[in-house]
Short mmCIF file of C-alpha atoms and ligand atoms in Angstrom, two decimals:
data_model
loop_
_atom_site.label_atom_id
_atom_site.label_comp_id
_atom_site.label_asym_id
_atom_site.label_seq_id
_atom_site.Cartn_x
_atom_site.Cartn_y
_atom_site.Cartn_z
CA UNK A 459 28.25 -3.38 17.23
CA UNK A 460 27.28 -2.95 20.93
CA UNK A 461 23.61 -2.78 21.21
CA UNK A 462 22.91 0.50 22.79
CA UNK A 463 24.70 2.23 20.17
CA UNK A 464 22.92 -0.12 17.51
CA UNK A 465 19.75 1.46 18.87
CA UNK A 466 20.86 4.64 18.71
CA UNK A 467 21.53 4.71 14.83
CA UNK A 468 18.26 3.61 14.77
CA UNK A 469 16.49 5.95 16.06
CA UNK A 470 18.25 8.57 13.89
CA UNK A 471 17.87 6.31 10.99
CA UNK A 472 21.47 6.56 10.00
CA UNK A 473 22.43 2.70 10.14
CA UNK A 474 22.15 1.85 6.50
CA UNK A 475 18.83 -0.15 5.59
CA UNK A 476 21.03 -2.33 3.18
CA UNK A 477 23.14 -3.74 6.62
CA UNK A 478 19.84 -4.99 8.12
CA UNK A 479 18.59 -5.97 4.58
CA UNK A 480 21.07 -8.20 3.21
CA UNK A 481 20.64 -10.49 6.98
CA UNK A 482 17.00 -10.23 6.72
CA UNK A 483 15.37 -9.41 3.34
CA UNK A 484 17.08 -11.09 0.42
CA UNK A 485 15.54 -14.72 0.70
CA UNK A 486 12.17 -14.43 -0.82
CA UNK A 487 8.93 -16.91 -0.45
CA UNK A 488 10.23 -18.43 3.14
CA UNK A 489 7.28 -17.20 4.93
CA UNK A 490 9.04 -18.57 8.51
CA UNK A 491 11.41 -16.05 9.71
CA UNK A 492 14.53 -18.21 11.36
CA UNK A 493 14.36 -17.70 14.92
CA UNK A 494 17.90 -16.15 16.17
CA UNK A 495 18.86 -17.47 19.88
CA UNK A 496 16.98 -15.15 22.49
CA UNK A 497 18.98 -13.02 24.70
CA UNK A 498 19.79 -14.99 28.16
CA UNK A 499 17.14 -14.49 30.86
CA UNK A 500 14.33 -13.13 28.15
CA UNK A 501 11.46 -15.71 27.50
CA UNK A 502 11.01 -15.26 23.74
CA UNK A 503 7.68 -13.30 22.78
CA UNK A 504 6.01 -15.65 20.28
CA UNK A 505 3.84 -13.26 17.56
CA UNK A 506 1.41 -13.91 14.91
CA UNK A 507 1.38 -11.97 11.89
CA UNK A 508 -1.96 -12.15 10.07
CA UNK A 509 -2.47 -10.59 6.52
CA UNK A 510 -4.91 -9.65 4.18
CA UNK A 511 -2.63 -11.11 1.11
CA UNK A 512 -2.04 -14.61 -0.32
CA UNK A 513 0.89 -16.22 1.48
CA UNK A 514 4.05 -15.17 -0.03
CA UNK A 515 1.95 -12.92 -3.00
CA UNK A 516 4.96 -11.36 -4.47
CA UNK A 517 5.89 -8.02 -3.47
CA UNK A 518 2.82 -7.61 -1.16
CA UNK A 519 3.01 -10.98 0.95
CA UNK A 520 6.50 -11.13 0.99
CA UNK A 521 6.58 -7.43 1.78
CA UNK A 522 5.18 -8.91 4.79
CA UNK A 523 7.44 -11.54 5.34
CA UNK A 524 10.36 -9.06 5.44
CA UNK A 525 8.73 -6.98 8.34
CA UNK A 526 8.41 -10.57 10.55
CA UNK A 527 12.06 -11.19 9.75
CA UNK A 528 13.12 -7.84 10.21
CA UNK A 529 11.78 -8.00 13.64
CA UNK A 530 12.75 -11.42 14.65
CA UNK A 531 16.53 -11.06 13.58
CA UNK A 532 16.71 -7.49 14.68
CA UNK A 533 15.77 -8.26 18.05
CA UNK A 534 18.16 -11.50 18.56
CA UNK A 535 14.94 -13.81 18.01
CA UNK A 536 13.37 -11.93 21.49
CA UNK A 537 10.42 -11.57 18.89
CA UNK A 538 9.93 -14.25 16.80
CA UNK A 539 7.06 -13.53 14.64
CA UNK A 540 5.04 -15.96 12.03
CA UNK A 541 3.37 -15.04 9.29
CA UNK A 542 -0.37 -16.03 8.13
CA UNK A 543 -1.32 -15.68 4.74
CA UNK A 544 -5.22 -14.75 4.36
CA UNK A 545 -7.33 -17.07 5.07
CA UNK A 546 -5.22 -19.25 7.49
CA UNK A 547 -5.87 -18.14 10.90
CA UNK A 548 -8.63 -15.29 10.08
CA UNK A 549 -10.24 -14.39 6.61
CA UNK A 550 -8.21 -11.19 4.20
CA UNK A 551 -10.76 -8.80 5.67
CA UNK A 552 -10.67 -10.24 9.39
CA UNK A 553 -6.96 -9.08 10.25
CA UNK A 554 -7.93 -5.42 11.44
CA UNK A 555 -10.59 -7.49 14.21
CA UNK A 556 -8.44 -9.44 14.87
CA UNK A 557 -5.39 -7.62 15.64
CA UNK A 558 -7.81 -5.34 17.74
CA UNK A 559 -9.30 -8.40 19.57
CA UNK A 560 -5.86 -9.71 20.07
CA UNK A 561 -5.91 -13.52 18.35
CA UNK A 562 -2.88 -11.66 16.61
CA UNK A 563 -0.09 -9.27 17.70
CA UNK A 564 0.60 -7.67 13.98
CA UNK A 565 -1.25 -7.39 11.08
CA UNK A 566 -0.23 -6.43 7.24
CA UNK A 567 -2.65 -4.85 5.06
CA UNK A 568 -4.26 -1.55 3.42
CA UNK A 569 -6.31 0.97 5.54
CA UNK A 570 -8.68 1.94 2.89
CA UNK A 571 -9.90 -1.68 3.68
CA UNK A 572 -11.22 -0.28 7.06
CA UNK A 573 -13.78 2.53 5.67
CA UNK A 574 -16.29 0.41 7.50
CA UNK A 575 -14.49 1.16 10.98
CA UNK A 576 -13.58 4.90 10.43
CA UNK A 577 -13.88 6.94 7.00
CA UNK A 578 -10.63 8.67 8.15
CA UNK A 579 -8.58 5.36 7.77
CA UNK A 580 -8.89 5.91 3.42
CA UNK A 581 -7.02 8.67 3.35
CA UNK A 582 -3.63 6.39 4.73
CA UNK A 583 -3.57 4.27 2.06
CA UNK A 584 -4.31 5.63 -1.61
CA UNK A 585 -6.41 8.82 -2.62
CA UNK A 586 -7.05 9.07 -6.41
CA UNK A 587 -4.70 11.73 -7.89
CA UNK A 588 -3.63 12.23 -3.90
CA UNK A 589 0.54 11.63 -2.64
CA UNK A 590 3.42 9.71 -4.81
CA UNK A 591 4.76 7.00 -2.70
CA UNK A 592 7.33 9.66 -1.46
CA UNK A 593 5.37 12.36 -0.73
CA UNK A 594 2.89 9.45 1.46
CA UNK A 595 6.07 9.09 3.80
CA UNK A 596 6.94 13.08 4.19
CA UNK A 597 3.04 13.46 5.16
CA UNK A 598 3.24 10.45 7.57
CA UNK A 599 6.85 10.85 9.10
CA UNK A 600 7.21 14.77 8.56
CA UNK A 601 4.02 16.40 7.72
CA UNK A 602 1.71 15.39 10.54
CA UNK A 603 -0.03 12.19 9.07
CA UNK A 604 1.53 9.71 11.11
CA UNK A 605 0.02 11.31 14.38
CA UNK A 606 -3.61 11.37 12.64
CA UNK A 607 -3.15 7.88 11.71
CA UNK A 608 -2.69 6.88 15.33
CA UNK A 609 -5.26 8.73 16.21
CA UNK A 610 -7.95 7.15 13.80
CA UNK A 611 -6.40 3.92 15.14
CA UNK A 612 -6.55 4.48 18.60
CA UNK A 613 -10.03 4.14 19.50
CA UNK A 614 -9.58 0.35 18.18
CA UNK A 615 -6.78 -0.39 20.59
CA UNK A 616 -4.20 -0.72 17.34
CA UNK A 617 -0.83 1.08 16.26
CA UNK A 618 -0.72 1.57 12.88
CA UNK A 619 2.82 2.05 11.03
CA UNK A 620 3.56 2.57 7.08
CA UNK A 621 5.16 -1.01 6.13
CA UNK A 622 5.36 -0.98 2.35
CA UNK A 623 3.95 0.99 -0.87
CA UNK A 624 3.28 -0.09 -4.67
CA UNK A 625 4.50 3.05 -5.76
CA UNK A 626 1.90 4.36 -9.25
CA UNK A 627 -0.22 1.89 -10.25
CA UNK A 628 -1.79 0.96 -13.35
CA UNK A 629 -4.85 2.11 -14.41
CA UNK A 630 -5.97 -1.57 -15.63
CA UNK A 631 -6.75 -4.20 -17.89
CA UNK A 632 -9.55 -3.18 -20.33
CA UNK A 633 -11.54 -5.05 -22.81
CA UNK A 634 -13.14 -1.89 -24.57
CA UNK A 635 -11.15 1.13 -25.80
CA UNK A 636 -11.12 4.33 -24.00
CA UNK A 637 -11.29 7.36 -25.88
CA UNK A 638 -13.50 9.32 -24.31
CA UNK A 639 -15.71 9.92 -21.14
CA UNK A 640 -18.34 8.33 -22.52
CA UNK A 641 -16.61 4.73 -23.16
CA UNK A 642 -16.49 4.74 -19.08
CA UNK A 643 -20.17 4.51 -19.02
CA UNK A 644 -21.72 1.10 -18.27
CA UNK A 645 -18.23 0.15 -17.41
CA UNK A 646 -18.51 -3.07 -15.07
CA UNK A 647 -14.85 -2.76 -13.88
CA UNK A 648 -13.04 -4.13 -10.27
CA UNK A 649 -12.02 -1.59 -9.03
CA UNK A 650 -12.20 -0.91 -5.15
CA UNK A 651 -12.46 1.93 -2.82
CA UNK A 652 -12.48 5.59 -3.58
CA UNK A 653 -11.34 5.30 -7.22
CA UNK A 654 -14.68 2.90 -7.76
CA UNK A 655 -17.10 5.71 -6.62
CA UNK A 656 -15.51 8.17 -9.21
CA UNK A 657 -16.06 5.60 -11.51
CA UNK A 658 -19.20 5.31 -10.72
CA UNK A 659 -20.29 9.13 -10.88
CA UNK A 660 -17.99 8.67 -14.21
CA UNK A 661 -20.95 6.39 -15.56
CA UNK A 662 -19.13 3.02 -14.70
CA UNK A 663 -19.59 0.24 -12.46
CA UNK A 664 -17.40 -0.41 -9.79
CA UNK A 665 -17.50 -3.79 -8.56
CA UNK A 666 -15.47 -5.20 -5.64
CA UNK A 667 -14.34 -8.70 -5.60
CA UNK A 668 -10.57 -10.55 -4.04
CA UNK A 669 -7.64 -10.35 -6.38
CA UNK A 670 -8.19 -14.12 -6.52
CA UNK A 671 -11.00 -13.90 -9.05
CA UNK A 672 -9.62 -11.31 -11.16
CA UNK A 673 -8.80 -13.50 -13.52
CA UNK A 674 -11.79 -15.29 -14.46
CA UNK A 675 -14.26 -12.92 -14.27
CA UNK A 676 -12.32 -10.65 -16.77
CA UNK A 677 -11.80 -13.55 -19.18
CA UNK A 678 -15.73 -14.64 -18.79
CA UNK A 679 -16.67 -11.00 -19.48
CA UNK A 680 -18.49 -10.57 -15.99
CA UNK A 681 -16.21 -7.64 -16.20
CA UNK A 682 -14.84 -5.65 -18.49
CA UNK A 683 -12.05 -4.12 -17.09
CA UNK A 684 -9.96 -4.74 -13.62
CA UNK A 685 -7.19 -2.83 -12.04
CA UNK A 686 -5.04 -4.70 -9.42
CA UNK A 687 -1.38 -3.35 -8.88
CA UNK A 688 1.08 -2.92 -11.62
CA UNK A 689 3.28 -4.96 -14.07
CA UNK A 690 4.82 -7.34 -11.43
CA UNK A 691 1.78 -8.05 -9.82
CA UNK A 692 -0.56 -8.49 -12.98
CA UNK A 693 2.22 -10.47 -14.78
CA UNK A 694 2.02 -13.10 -11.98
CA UNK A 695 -1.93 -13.21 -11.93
CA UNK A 696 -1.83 -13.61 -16.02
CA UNK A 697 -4.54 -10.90 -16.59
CA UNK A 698 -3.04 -10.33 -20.17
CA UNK A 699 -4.38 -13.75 -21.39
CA UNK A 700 -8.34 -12.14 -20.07
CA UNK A 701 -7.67 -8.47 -21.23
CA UNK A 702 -6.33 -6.91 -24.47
CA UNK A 703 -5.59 -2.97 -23.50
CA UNK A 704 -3.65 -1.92 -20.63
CA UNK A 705 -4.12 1.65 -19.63
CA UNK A 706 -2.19 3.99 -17.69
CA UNK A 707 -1.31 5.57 -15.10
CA UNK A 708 -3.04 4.80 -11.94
CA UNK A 709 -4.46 7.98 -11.26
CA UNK A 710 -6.73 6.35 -8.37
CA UNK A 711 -3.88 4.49 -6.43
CA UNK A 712 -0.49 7.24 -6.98
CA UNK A 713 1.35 5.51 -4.26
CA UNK A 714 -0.66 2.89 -2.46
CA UNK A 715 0.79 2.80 1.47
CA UNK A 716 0.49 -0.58 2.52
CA UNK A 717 0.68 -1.14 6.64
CA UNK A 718 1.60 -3.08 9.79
CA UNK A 719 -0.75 -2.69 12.45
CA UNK A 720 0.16 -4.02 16.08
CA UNK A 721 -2.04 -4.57 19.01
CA UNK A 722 -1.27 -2.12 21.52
CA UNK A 723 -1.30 -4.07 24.84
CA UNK A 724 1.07 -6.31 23.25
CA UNK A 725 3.36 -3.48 22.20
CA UNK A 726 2.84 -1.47 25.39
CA UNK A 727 4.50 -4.33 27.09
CA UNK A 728 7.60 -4.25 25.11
CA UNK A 729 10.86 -2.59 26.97
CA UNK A 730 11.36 0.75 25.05
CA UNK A 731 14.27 -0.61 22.61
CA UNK A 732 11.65 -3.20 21.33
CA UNK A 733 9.52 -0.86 20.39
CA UNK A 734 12.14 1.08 18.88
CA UNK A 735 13.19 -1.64 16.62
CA UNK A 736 9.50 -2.91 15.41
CA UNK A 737 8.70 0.65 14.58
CA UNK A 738 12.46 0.82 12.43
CA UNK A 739 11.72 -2.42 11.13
CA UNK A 740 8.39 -1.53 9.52
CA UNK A 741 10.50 1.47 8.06
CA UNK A 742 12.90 -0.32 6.86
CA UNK A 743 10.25 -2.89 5.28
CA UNK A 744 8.24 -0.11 3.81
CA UNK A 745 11.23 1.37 2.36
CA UNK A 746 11.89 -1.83 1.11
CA UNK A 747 8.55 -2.86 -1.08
CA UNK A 748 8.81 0.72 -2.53
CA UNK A 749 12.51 -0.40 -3.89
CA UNK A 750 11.15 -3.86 -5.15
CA UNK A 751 8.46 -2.38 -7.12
CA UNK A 752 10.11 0.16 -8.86
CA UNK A 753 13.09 -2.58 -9.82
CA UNK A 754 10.79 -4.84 -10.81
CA UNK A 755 7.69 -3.06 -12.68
CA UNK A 756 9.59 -2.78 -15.41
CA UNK A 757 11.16 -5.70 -16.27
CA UNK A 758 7.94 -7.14 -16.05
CA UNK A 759 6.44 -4.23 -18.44
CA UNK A 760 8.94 -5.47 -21.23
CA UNK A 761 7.83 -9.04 -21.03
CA UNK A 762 3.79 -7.82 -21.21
CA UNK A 763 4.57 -6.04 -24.05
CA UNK A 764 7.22 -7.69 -25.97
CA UNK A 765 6.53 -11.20 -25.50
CA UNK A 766 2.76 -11.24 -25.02
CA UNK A 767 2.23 -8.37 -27.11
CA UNK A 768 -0.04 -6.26 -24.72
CA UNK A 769 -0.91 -2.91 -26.13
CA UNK A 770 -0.50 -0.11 -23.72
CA UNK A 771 -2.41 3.03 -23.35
CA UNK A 772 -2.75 6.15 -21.92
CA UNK A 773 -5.81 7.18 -20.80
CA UNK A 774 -6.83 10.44 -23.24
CA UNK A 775 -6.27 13.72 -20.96
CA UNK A 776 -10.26 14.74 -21.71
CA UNK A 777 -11.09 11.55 -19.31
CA UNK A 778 -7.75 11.96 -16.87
CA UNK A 779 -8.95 15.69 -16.29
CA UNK A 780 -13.05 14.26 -15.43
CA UNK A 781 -11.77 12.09 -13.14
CA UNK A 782 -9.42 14.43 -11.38
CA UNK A 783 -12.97 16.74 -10.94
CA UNK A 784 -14.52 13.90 -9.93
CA UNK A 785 -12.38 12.46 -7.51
CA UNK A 786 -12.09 16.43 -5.80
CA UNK A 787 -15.76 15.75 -4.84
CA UNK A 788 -15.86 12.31 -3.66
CA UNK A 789 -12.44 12.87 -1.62
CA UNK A 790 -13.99 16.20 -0.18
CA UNK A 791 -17.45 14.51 0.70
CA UNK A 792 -15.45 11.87 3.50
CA UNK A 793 -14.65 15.56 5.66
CA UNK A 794 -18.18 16.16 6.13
CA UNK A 795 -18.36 12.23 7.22
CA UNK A 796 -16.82 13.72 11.19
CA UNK A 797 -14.61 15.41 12.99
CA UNK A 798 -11.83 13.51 12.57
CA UNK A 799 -12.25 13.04 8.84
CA UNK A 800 -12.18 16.49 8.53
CA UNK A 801 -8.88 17.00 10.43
CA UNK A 802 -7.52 14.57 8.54
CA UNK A 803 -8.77 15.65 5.10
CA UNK A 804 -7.34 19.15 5.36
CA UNK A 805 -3.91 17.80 6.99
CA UNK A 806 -3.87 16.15 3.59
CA UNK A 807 -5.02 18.50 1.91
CA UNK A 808 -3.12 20.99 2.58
CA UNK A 809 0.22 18.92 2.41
CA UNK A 810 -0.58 18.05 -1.05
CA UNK A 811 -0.89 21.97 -2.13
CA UNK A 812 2.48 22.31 -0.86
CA UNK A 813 4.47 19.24 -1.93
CA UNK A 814 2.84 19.69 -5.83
CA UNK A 815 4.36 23.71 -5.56
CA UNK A 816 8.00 22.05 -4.28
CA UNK A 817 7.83 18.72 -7.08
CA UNK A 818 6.55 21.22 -9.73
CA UNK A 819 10.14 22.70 -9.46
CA UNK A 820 12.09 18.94 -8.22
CA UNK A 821 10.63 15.94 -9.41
CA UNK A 822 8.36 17.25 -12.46
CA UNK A 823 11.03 19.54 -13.66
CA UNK A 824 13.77 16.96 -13.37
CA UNK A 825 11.69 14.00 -15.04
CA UNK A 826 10.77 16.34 -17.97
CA UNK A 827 14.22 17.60 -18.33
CA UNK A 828 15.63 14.04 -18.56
CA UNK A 829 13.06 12.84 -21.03
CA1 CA B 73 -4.98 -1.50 -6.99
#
């Protein structure tokens, strides 16, 4: 395929993701991208990737890996970029510095990690009861978010892109029943973010630690109760050895948009069909994890429950509905944080009052009908 016309279907997206995919994202847990032979004349642009995940932490570290092999193959090796698991080049939390500061071209993470740089940047990653993993990417690509992003990026010299979402999480691993409001309070449960300051107007209390430690704090009893991702994830950290209930759904992280950010100097001085292609490639890439997840969640559900005999739950509706009133507050109190928090909060906003009118009739209507 001639490359101009390569480029092209690109940037109408019609070049099916599964032609790039099957030369770039089928070989999981190789973290080093093979580095295609450079176009003749073009010195090779050598990138780091750092992330705030394990090296090769299924689904969200090797989401990762497929962006940096996306990019190198896609662009004949021109980019060749390596990827750094957290911890190796800059600490889990360090990758938004330094992407900004330039020690690294690209970075892979979550922006409701960054709530210490803007308030804005929580509202691009997971609101509780906010946007489905599909209704995330019509905000960002087709509903204005993608431009507010940027903006709330901007000021930090960075280019964010979506690169990747968990789809509906789980609502965790609990130690103590939950029948009621009331069982919430005194709560010690890991939960980050937004959804931890509903839980703690719930009665609960949030506490923050690394998905590293998960595991031994719940079977100690430091907590009693964790969220982390979903079935696939929480299979692979064992958290149903610490934890006997596992509750559903995961009403504080619907659709959890996971991202590539890129230092804009570095990008700026890419010729145009570069650009083109790292921007396609995180699309692709967050297409990608979405696909992953949802293939693999379940399989993984069936082994937690049939072989290891995990009892799931759903939370009662009495508690679902608190937290949804709950949550309306919290998520409303970041507007009056600035102006930009504002602009974004009622972008959001107001996308979400239309999407639920247009999946009350689609995608609720449809799921009930099938049963
Ligand atoms: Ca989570």
């Amino acid at each position: 395929m001639k490359r101009r016309h390569f480029l092209r279907q690109l940037g109408t997206g019609t070049l099916a993701a599964g032609a790039l995919l099957g030369t770039g994202c089928q070989q999981q847990g190789t973290a080093e991208p093979a580095a295609a032979a450079p176009a003749a004349g073009f010195k090779p642009l050598k990138w780091k990737m750092v992330t705030t995940w394990p090296k090769n932490f299924p689904g969200l570290g090797t989401g990762a890996n497929t962006l940096a092999k996306l990019i190198t193959r896609m662009t004949g090796g021109r980019i060749q970029v390596k990827v750094y698991g957290a911890k190796e080049l800059v600490p889990a939390f360090g990758v938004f510095d330094a992407v900004a500061g330039g020690t690294a071209e690209l970075g892979h993470g979550a922006s409701y990690y960054w709530k210490g740089k803007s308030e804005a940047a929580q509202f691009f990653s997971a609101v509780p009861f906010g946007l489905t993993a599909g209704e995330m990417n019509a905000w960002l690509y087709h509903g204005g978010g993608m431009e507010l992003w940027r903006e709330t990026y901007a000021p930090f010299g960075l280019i964010p892109m979506a690169a990747g979402n968990t789809g509906v999480q789980m609502a965790g691993w609990f130690n103590r029943e939950i029948n009621a409001l009331e069982d919430l309070r005194g709560l010690k449960m890991r939960i980050p973010g937004l959804g931890g300051e509903v839980l703690a107007r719930a009665g609960g209390v949030p506490v923050s630690m690394p998905g590293g430690e998960l595991f031994t704090s719940l079977k100690s009893g430091a907590i009693d109760a964790t969220e982390w991702v979903g079935p696939y994830n929480d299979l692979a950290f064992g958290l149903y050895k610490a934890a006997k209930y596992y509750y559903y759904p995961g009403w504080h992280e619907p659709g959890t948009t996971l991202e590539a950010i890129v230092n804009r100097k570095a990008f700026d001085a890419l010729p145009e069909e570069l650009q083109v292609i790292v921007q396609n490639a995180a699309r692709v890439a967050n297409q990608d994890m979405l696909a992953e997840y949802v293939a693999r969640n379940n399989q993984a559900l069936q082994t937690l429950v049939n072989e290891y005999g995990v009892e799931l739950r759903k939370l009662p509706d009495t508690v679902l509905d608190r937290l949804r009133e709950l949550s309306d507050q919290v998520v409303a109190e970041i507007a009056d944080q600035d102006d930009l928090s504002q602009r974004v909060y009622a972008s959001y906003r107001d996308f979400r009052t239309q999407v639920i009118q247009w999946h009350n009739i689609s995608e609720r209507a449809y799921l009930n009908a099938r049963g």
